[in-house]
């Protein structure tokens, strides 16, 4: 069977660990809130009503693509494209290609950053593999202006971060929704995870704090992982509504 992503690819290792996915999710929550096109996410009303569910659906679609055979992955990508086209038709406007590219770019970057925080540094070849997987998704969606290689992507990612982030009223509202849906303690952990993973430019737009008190917890977590008891700590921090869904992602 031909898979969309090779079974030996580092991308499967990254997205096959619930721990890594949680940090990707946390950091994506920060960047989604700052994106200049966040009004598109508010248009249907689904994001403010259920911000965690909306973001987890993005994660789940990514996993469907990464762990599916070629035909199923392409169908999943086409479904994503069709959903967005439906939103565009309802609003009578078109989502700009740069907004689509932003999502692909953040998935590449946050995949690498999260895995390196929790596991090890990636080689240049592994970073290139990560880029290629998500770039192929963009190509299937028919996006324009995609980078040709990982090094061109790095330049474009920096440019997008410089020009496409803004802390506005929707940003603040989305963070209020995060706090409402997570509760005070898990909301504090969310902001700490964001502080450790997001690019510096993202962090400067948000009140995430400067003291990374979660870092020693991660070191302890890595030690507990050696003892095979780390899931107790992780599962205690998970939102109850999504606990089973997140645990099921741990298949690497």
PDB file of C-alpha atoms in Angstrom:
ATOM      1  CA  UNK A   1       0.000   0.000   0.000  1.00  0.00           C
ATOM      2  CA  UNK A   2       1.278   3.462  -0.902  1.00  0.00           C
ATOM      3  CA  UNK A   3       0.992   5.967   1.942  1.00  0.00           C
ATOM      4  CA  UNK A   4       0.838   9.740   1.602  1.00  0.00           C
ATOM      5  CA  UNK A   5       3.663   9.905   4.159  1.00  0.00           C
ATOM      6  CA  UNK A   6       6.305   7.183   4.239  1.00  0.00           C
ATOM      7  CA  UNK A   7       6.139   4.874   7.248  1.00  0.00           C
ATOM      8  CA  UNK A   8       9.785   5.755   7.982  1.00  0.00           C
ATOM      9  CA  UNK A   9       9.192   9.519   7.836  1.00  0.00           C
ATOM     10  CA  UNK A  10       9.980  11.665  10.875  1.00  0.00           C
ATOM     11  CA  UNK A  11       6.585  13.311  10.364  1.00  0.00           C
ATOM     12  CA  UNK A  12       4.875  10.095  11.463  1.00  0.00           C
ATOM     13  CA  UNK A  13       7.011  10.032  14.604  1.00  0.00           C
ATOM     14  CA  UNK A  14       6.153  13.663  15.374  1.00  0.00           C
ATOM     15  CA  UNK A  15       2.407  13.297  14.799  1.00  0.00           C
ATOM     16  CA  UNK A  16       2.218   9.831  16.359  1.00  0.00           C
ATOM     17  CA  UNK A  17       2.879  11.132  19.880  1.00  0.00           C
ATOM     18  CA  UNK A  18       0.059  12.682  21.873  1.00  0.00           C
ATOM     19  CA  UNK A  19       2.557  14.712  23.908  1.00  0.00           C
ATOM     20  CA  UNK A  20       3.970  16.404  20.814  1.00  0.00           C
ATOM     21  CA  UNK A  21       0.512  16.987  19.356  1.00  0.00           C
ATOM     22  CA  UNK A  22      -0.557  18.770  22.551  1.00  0.00           C
ATOM     23  CA  UNK A  23       2.291  21.256  22.220  1.00  0.00           C
ATOM     24  CA  UNK A  24       1.589  21.746  18.507  1.00  0.00           C
ATOM     25  CA  UNK A  25      -2.045  22.399  19.417  1.00  0.00           C
ATOM     26  CA  UNK A  26      -1.120  24.844  22.188  1.00  0.00           C
ATOM     27  CA  UNK A  27       1.235  26.871  20.009  1.00  0.00           C
ATOM     28  CA  UNK A  28      -1.202  26.836  17.080  1.00  0.00           C
ATOM     29  CA  UNK A  29      -3.856  28.283  19.399  1.00  0.00           C
ATOM     30  CA  UNK A  30      -1.590  31.304  19.913  1.00  0.00           C
ATOM     31  CA  UNK A  31      -0.817  31.845  16.259  1.00  0.00           C
ATOM     32  CA  UNK A  32      -4.396  31.336  15.071  1.00  0.00           C
ATOM     33  CA  UNK A  33      -5.463  34.059  17.492  1.00  0.00           C
ATOM     34  CA  UNK A  34      -2.947  36.529  16.092  1.00  0.00           C
ATOM     35  CA  UNK A  35      -3.454  35.879  12.392  1.00  0.00           C
ATOM     36  CA  UNK A  36      -4.812  38.864  10.474  1.00  0.00           C
ATOM     37  CA  UNK A  37      -7.336  36.515   8.850  1.00  0.00           C
ATOM     38  CA  UNK A  38      -8.763  35.297  12.180  1.00  0.00           C
ATOM     39  CA  UNK A  39     -12.075  36.930  11.225  1.00  0.00           C
ATOM     40  CA  UNK A  40     -12.558  34.041   8.787  1.00  0.00           C
ATOM     41  CA  UNK A  41     -12.436  31.631  11.710  1.00  0.00           C
ATOM     42  CA  UNK A  42     -15.093  33.717  13.470  1.00  0.00           C
ATOM     43  CA  UNK A  43     -17.395  33.899  10.445  1.00  0.00           C
ATOM     44  CA  UNK A  44     -19.231  30.603  11.073  1.00  0.00           C
ATOM     45  CA  UNK A  45     -19.323  31.160  14.843  1.00  0.00           C
ATOM     46  CA  UNK A  46     -17.769  27.738  15.491  1.00  0.00           C
ATOM     47  CA  UNK A  47     -14.428  29.023  16.740  1.00  0.00           C
ATOM     48  CA  UNK A  48     -15.615  31.288  19.594  1.00  0.00           C
ATOM     49  CA  UNK A  49     -18.306  28.759  20.548  1.00  0.00           C
ATOM     50  CA  UNK A  50     -15.884  25.836  20.786  1.00  0.00           C
ATOM     51  CA  UNK A  51     -12.265  26.960  20.277  1.00  0.00           C
ATOM     52  CA  UNK A  52     -10.759  23.708  21.522  1.00  0.00           C
ATOM     53  CA  UNK A  53     -12.962  21.578  19.301  1.00  0.00           C
ATOM     54  CA  UNK A  54     -12.230  23.758  16.277  1.00  0.00           C
ATOM     55  CA  UNK A  55      -8.481  23.504  16.798  1.00  0.00           C
ATOM     56  CA  UNK A  56      -8.601  19.779  17.526  1.00  0.00           C
ATOM     57  CA  UNK A  57     -10.455  19.268  14.254  1.00  0.00           C
ATOM     58  CA  UNK A  58      -7.505  20.896  12.467  1.00  0.00           C
ATOM     59  CA  UNK A  59      -5.161  18.519  14.288  1.00  0.00           C
ATOM     60  CA  UNK A  60      -7.314  15.509  13.458  1.00  0.00           C
ATOM     61  CA  UNK A  61      -7.438  16.388   9.758  1.00  0.00           C
ATOM     62  CA  UNK A  62      -3.638  16.664   9.766  1.00  0.00           C
ATOM     63  CA  UNK A  63      -3.350  13.208  11.326  1.00  0.00           C
ATOM     64  CA  UNK A  64      -5.810  11.726   8.857  1.00  0.00           C
ATOM     65  CA  UNK A  65      -3.588  12.916   6.027  1.00  0.00           C
ATOM     66  CA  UNK A  66      -0.301  11.859   7.617  1.00  0.00           C
ATOM     67  CA  UNK A  67      -1.392   8.318   8.529  1.00  0.00           C
ATOM     68  CA  UNK A  68      -3.574   7.519   5.508  1.00  0.00           C
ATOM     69  CA  UNK A  69      -2.870   5.796   2.236  1.00  0.00           C
ATOM     70  CA  UNK A  70      -2.345   8.026  -0.780  1.00  0.00           C
ATOM     71  CA  UNK A  71      -5.928   7.917  -2.046  1.00  0.00           C
ATOM     72  CA  UNK A  72      -7.536   8.488   1.366  1.00  0.00           C
ATOM     73  CA  UNK A  73      -5.147  11.346   2.166  1.00  0.00           C
ATOM     74  CA  UNK A  74      -5.945  13.117  -1.089  1.00  0.00           C
ATOM     75  CA  UNK A  75      -9.661  12.727  -0.395  1.00  0.00           C
ATOM     76  CA  UNK A  76      -9.154  14.247   3.075  1.00  0.00           C
ATOM     77  CA  UNK A  77      -7.303  17.213   1.571  1.00  0.00           C
ATOM     78  CA  UNK A  78     -10.074  17.673  -0.987  1.00  0.00           C
ATOM     79  CA  UNK A  79     -12.648  17.675   1.838  1.00  0.00           C
ATOM     80  CA  UNK A  80     -10.714  20.445   3.582  1.00  0.00           C
ATOM     81  CA  UNK A  81     -10.658  22.440   0.353  1.00  0.00           C
ATOM     82  CA  UNK A  82     -14.397  21.919  -0.166  1.00  0.00           C
ATOM     83  CA  UNK A  83     -15.198  23.025   3.403  1.00  0.00           C
ATOM     84  CA  UNK A  84     -13.253  26.249   2.922  1.00  0.00           C
ATOM     85  CA  UNK A  85     -14.869  26.867  -0.463  1.00  0.00           C
ATOM     86  CA  UNK A  86     -18.250  26.517   1.203  1.00  0.00           C
ATOM     87  CA  UNK A  87     -17.335  29.156   3.781  1.00  0.00           C
ATOM     88  CA  UNK A  88     -16.098  31.446   0.995  1.00  0.00           C
ATOM     89  CA  UNK A  89     -19.357  31.032  -0.915  1.00  0.00           C
ATOM     90  CA  UNK A  90     -21.385  31.805   2.215  1.00  0.00           C
ATOM     91  CA  UNK A  91     -19.413  34.979   2.876  1.00  0.00           C
ATOM     92  CA  UNK A  92     -19.150  36.018  -0.762  1.00  0.00           C
ATOM     93  CA  UNK A  93     -15.394  36.505  -0.534  1.00  0.00           C
ATOM     94  CA  UNK A  94     -12.211  34.501  -0.949  1.00  0.00           C
ATOM     95  CA  UNK A  95      -9.812  33.455   1.782  1.00  0.00           C
ATOM     96  CA  UNK A  96      -6.435  34.888   0.724  1.00  0.00           C
ATOM     97  CA  UNK A  97      -3.778  32.380  -0.268  1.00  0.00           C
ATOM     98  CA  UNK A  98      -1.390  33.895   2.270  1.00  0.00           C
ATOM     99  CA  UNK A  99      -3.801  32.860   5.037  1.00  0.00           C
ATOM    100  CA  UNK A 100      -3.758  29.259   3.809  1.00  0.00           C
ATOM    101  CA  UNK A 101       0.027  29.389   3.570  1.00  0.00           C
ATOM    102  CA  UNK A 102       0.208  30.709   7.124  1.00  0.00           C
ATOM    103  CA  UNK A 103      -1.528  27.578   8.413  1.00  0.00           C
ATOM    104  CA  UNK A 104       0.771  25.266   6.461  1.00  0.00           C
ATOM    105  CA  UNK A 105       3.822  27.225   7.583  1.00  0.00           C
ATOM    106  CA  UNK A 106       2.863  27.132  11.252  1.00  0.00           C
ATOM    107  CA  UNK A 107       2.202  23.372  11.096  1.00  0.00           C
ATOM    108  CA  UNK A 108       5.702  22.826   9.706  1.00  0.00           C
ATOM    109  CA  UNK A 109       7.368  25.105  12.230  1.00  0.00           C
ATOM    110  CA  UNK A 110       5.410  23.990  15.290  1.00  0.00           C
ATOM    111  CA  UNK A 111       5.872  20.320  14.430  1.00  0.00           C
ATOM    112  CA  UNK A 112       9.629  20.835  14.466  1.00  0.00           C
ATOM    113  CA  UNK A 113       9.683  23.061  17.558  1.00  0.00           C
ATOM    114  CA  UNK A 114       7.439  20.775  19.623  1.00  0.00           C
ATOM    115  CA  UNK A 115       9.343  17.609  18.773  1.00  0.00           C
ATOM    116  CA  UNK A 116      12.680  19.248  19.530  1.00  0.00           C
ATOM    117  CA  UNK A 117      11.387  20.476  22.899  1.00  0.00           C
ATOM    118  CA  UNK A 118      10.164  17.049  23.981  1.00  0.00           C
ATOM    119  CA  UNK A 119      12.484  14.664  22.139  1.00  0.00           C
ATOM    120  CA  UNK A 120      15.662  15.748  20.325  1.00  0.00           C
ATOM    121  CA  UNK A 121      17.030  18.100  17.707  1.00  0.00           C
ATOM    122  CA  UNK A 122      16.024  17.217  14.155  1.00  0.00           C
ATOM    123  CA  UNK A 123      18.513  16.908  11.338  1.00  0.00           C
ATOM    124  CA  UNK A 124      18.321  19.195   8.327  1.00  0.00           C
ATOM    125  CA  UNK A 125      17.024  16.276   6.264  1.00  0.00           C
ATOM    126  CA  UNK A 126      14.237  15.602   8.802  1.00  0.00           C
ATOM    127  CA  UNK A 127      13.215  19.244   8.785  1.00  0.00           C
ATOM    128  CA  UNK A 128      13.145  19.058   4.991  1.00  0.00           C
ATOM    129  CA  UNK A 129      10.881  15.995   5.169  1.00  0.00           C
ATOM    130  CA  UNK A 130       8.473  17.873   7.432  1.00  0.00           C
ATOM    131  CA  UNK A 131       8.378  20.777   5.007  1.00  0.00           C
ATOM    132  CA  UNK A 132       7.752  18.507   2.010  1.00  0.00           C
ATOM    133  CA  UNK A 133       4.761  16.748   3.593  1.00  0.00           C
ATOM    134  CA  UNK A 134       2.827  19.932   4.320  1.00  0.00           C
ATOM    135  CA  UNK A 135       3.930  21.588   1.096  1.00  0.00           C
ATOM    136  CA  UNK A 136       2.386  18.669  -0.796  1.00  0.00           C
ATOM    137  CA  UNK A 137      -0.857  19.337   1.060  1.00  0.00           C
ATOM    138  CA  UNK A 138      -0.743  22.941  -0.153  1.00  0.00           C
ATOM    139  CA  UNK A 139      -0.048  21.835  -3.709  1.00  0.00           C
ATOM    140  CA  UNK A 140      -3.057  19.512  -3.641  1.00  0.00           C
ATOM    141  CA  UNK A 141      -5.213  22.393  -2.386  1.00  0.00           C
ATOM    142  CA  UNK A 142      -4.104  24.410  -5.401  1.00  0.00           C
ATOM    143  CA  UNK A 143      -2.422  27.164  -3.388  1.00  0.00           C
ATOM    144  CA  UNK A 144      -0.210  29.659  -5.165  1.00  0.00           C
ATOM    145  CA  UNK A 145       3.127  31.061  -4.065  1.00  0.00           C
ATOM    146  CA  UNK A 146       4.325  27.994  -2.176  1.00  0.00           C
ATOM    147  CA  UNK A 147       8.073  27.763  -1.430  1.00  0.00           C
ATOM    148  CA  UNK A 148      10.163  25.445  -3.586  1.00  0.00           C
ATOM    149  CA  UNK A 149      12.346  24.083  -0.782  1.00  0.00           C
ATOM    150  CA  UNK A 150      12.894  24.225   2.978  1.00  0.00           C
ATOM    151  CA  UNK A 151      15.293  27.170   2.845  1.00  0.00           C
ATOM    152  CA  UNK A 152      12.873  29.240   0.793  1.00  0.00           C
ATOM    153  CA  UNK A 153      10.187  28.260   3.278  1.00  0.00           C
ATOM    154  CA  UNK A 154      12.271  29.634   6.167  1.00  0.00           C
ATOM    155  CA  UNK A 155      12.471  33.035   4.470  1.00  0.00           C
ATOM    156  CA  UNK A 156       8.747  33.051   3.694  1.00  0.00           C
ATOM    157  CA  UNK A 157       7.853  31.927   7.213  1.00  0.00           C
ATOM    158  CA  UNK A 158       9.798  34.851   8.673  1.00  0.00           C
ATOM    159  CA  UNK A 159       8.163  37.264   6.229  1.00  0.00           C
ATOM    160  CA  UNK A 160       4.699  35.979   7.096  1.00  0.00           C
ATOM    161  CA  UNK A 161       5.382  36.347  10.816  1.00  0.00           C
ATOM    162  CA  UNK A 162       6.545  39.923  10.246  1.00  0.00           C
ATOM    163  CA  UNK A 163       3.467  40.966   8.253  1.00  0.00           C
ATOM    164  CA  UNK A 164       0.509  38.731   9.140  1.00  0.00           C
ATOM    165  CA  UNK A 165       0.289  38.929  12.936  1.00  0.00           C
ATOM    166  CA  UNK A 166      -1.794  41.428  14.856  1.00  0.00           C
ATOM    167  CA  UNK A 167      -3.131  41.451  18.411  1.00  0.00           C
ATOM    168  CA  UNK A 168      -6.674  42.756  18.002  1.00  0.00           C
ATOM    169  CA  UNK A 169     -10.039  42.473  19.695  1.00  0.00           C
ATOM    170  CA  UNK A 170     -10.646  39.009  18.227  1.00  0.00           C
ATOM    171  CA  UNK A 171      -7.300  37.880  19.650  1.00  0.00           C
ATOM    172  CA  UNK A 172      -8.312  39.008  23.118  1.00  0.00           C
ATOM    173  CA  UNK A 173     -11.767  37.465  22.758  1.00  0.00           C
ATOM    174  CA  UNK A 174     -10.287  34.147  21.684  1.00  0.00           C
ATOM    175  CA  UNK A 175      -8.023  34.077  24.731  1.00  0.00           C
ATOM    176  CA  UNK A 176     -11.042  34.776  26.918  1.00  0.00           C
ATOM    177  CA  UNK A 177     -12.699  31.747  25.311  1.00  0.00           C
ATOM    178  CA  UNK A 178      -9.604  29.608  25.927  1.00  0.00           C
ATOM    179  CA  UNK A 179      -9.709  30.523  29.614  1.00  0.00           C
ATOM    180  CA  UNK A 180     -13.454  29.898  29.817  1.00  0.00           C
ATOM    181  CA  UNK A 181     -13.234  26.453  28.227  1.00  0.00           C
ATOM    182  CA  UNK A 182     -10.021  25.307  29.931  1.00  0.00           C
ATOM    183  CA  UNK A 183     -10.378  26.720  33.417  1.00  0.00           C
ATOM    184  CA  UNK A 184      -7.753  28.768  35.245  1.00  0.00           C
ATOM    185  CA  UNK A 185      -5.135  26.069  35.884  1.00  0.00           C
ATOM    186  CA  UNK A 186      -5.165  24.468  32.424  1.00  0.00           C
ATOM    187  CA  UNK A 187      -5.239  27.937  30.842  1.00  0.00           C
ATOM    188  CA  UNK A 188      -2.028  28.766  32.729  1.00  0.00           C
ATOM    189  CA  UNK A 189      -0.432  25.559  31.406  1.00  0.00           C
ATOM    190  CA  UNK A 190      -1.593  26.436  27.874  1.00  0.00           C
ATOM    191  CA  UNK A 191       0.172  29.813  28.024  1.00  0.00           C
ATOM    192  CA  UNK A 192       3.316  28.175  29.384  1.00  0.00           C
ATOM    193  CA  UNK A 193       3.346  25.646  26.547  1.00  0.00           C
ATOM    194  CA  UNK A 194       2.940  28.520  24.105  1.00  0.00           C
ATOM    195  CA  UNK A 195       5.804  30.409  25.734  1.00  0.00           C
ATOM    196  CA  UNK A 196       8.105  27.417  25.186  1.00  0.00           C
ATOM    197  CA  UNK A 197       7.127  26.615  21.593  1.00  0.00           C
ATOM    198  CA  UNK A 198       5.941  29.672  19.657  1.00  0.00           C
ATOM    199  CA  UNK A 199       8.436  31.726  17.603  1.00  0.00           C
ATOM    200  CA  UNK A 200       9.697  34.832  19.447  1.00  0.00           C
ATOM    201  CA  UNK A 201       7.726  37.142  17.136  1.00  0.00           C
ATOM    202  CA  UNK A 202       4.499  35.421  18.159  1.00  0.00           C
ATOM    203  CA  UNK A 203       5.361  35.576  21.839  1.00  0.00           C
ATOM    204  CA  UNK A 204       5.999  39.314  21.716  1.00  0.00           C
ATOM    205  CA  UNK A 205       2.392  39.952  20.676  1.00  0.00           C
ATOM    206  CA  UNK A 206       0.875  38.017  23.588  1.00  0.00           C
ATOM    207  CA  UNK A 207       0.919  38.285  27.410  1.00  0.00           C
ATOM    208  CA  UNK A 208       2.437  34.845  27.940  1.00  0.00           C
ATOM    209  CA  UNK A 209       4.808  35.896  30.712  1.00  0.00           C
ATOM    210  CA  UNK A 210       8.578  35.562  30.748  1.00  0.00           C
ATOM    211  CA  UNK A 211       9.268  32.894  33.388  1.00  0.00           C
ATOM    212  CA  UNK A 212       9.110  29.398  31.807  1.00  0.00           C
ATOM    213  CA  UNK A 213       8.137  27.520  34.966  1.00  0.00           C
ATOM    214  CA  UNK A 214       6.825  24.631  32.849  1.00  0.00           C
ATOM    215  CA  UNK A 215      10.359  23.783  31.655  1.00  0.00           C
ATOM    216  CA  UNK A 216      11.419  21.964  34.861  1.00  0.00           C
ATOM    217  CA  UNK A 217       8.115  20.076  34.698  1.00  0.00           C
ATOM    218  CA  UNK A 218       9.024  18.911  31.189  1.00  0.00           C
ATOM    219  CA  UNK A 219      12.426  17.746  32.408  1.00  0.00           C
ATOM    220  CA  UNK A 220      10.717  15.770  35.173  1.00  0.00           C
ATOM    221  CA  UNK A 221       8.232  14.469  32.621  1.00  0.00           C
ATOM    222  CA  UNK A 222      11.048  13.124  30.466  1.00  0.00           C
ATOM    223  CA  UNK A 223      12.435  11.295  33.500  1.00  0.00           C
ATOM    224  CA  UNK A 224       9.012   9.854  34.304  1.00  0.00           C
ATOM    225  CA  UNK A 225       8.772   8.710  30.699  1.00  0.00           C
ATOM    226  CA  UNK A 226      11.851   6.559  31.277  1.00  0.00           C
ATOM    227  CA  UNK A 227       9.947   4.952  34.159  1.00  0.00           C
ATOM    228  CA  UNK A 228       6.850   4.481  31.963  1.00  0.00           C
ATOM    229  CA  UNK A 229       4.621   6.474  34.340  1.00  0.00           C
ATOM    230  CA  UNK A 230       4.483   9.796  32.516  1.00  0.00           C
ATOM    231  CA  UNK A 231       0.980   9.318  31.123  1.00  0.00           C
ATOM    232  CA  UNK A 232      -0.514   9.774  34.608  1.00  0.00           C
ATOM    233  CA  UNK A 233       0.813  13.337  34.753  1.00  0.00           C
ATOM    234  CA  UNK A 234      -0.121  14.138  31.160  1.00  0.00           C
ATOM    235  CA  UNK A 235      -3.637  12.748  31.399  1.00  0.00           C
ATOM    236  CA  UNK A 236      -4.304  14.709  34.594  1.00  0.00           C
ATOM    237  CA  UNK A 237      -3.712  17.933  32.647  1.00  0.00           C
ATOM    238  CA  UNK A 238      -5.975  17.089  29.719  1.00  0.00           C
ATOM    239  CA  UNK A 239      -9.395  18.715  29.253  1.00  0.00           C
ATOM    240  CA  UNK A 240     -11.942  16.075  30.220  1.00  0.00           C
ATOM    241  CA  UNK A 241     -13.985  16.502  27.031  1.00  0.00           C
ATOM    242  CA  UNK A 242     -10.958  15.715  24.847  1.00  0.00           C
ATOM    243  CA  UNK A 243      -9.019  13.268  27.037  1.00  0.00           C
ATOM    244  CA  UNK A 244     -10.008  10.097  25.159  1.00  0.00           C
ATOM    245  CA  UNK A 245      -9.461  11.769  21.782  1.00  0.00           C
ATOM    246  CA  UNK A 246      -5.950  12.929  22.693  1.00  0.00           C
ATOM    247  CA  UNK A 247      -4.894   9.643  24.288  1.00  0.00           C
ATOM    248  CA  UNK A 248      -6.006   7.788  21.152  1.00  0.00           C
ATOM    249  CA  UNK A 249      -3.504   9.854  19.147  1.00  0.00           C
ATOM    250  CA  UNK A 250      -0.591   8.187  20.958  1.00  0.00           C
ATOM    251  CA  UNK A 251       0.147   5.515  18.383  1.00  0.00           C
ATOM    252  CA  UNK A 252       3.869   5.910  17.631  1.00  0.00           C
TER     253      UNK A 252
END
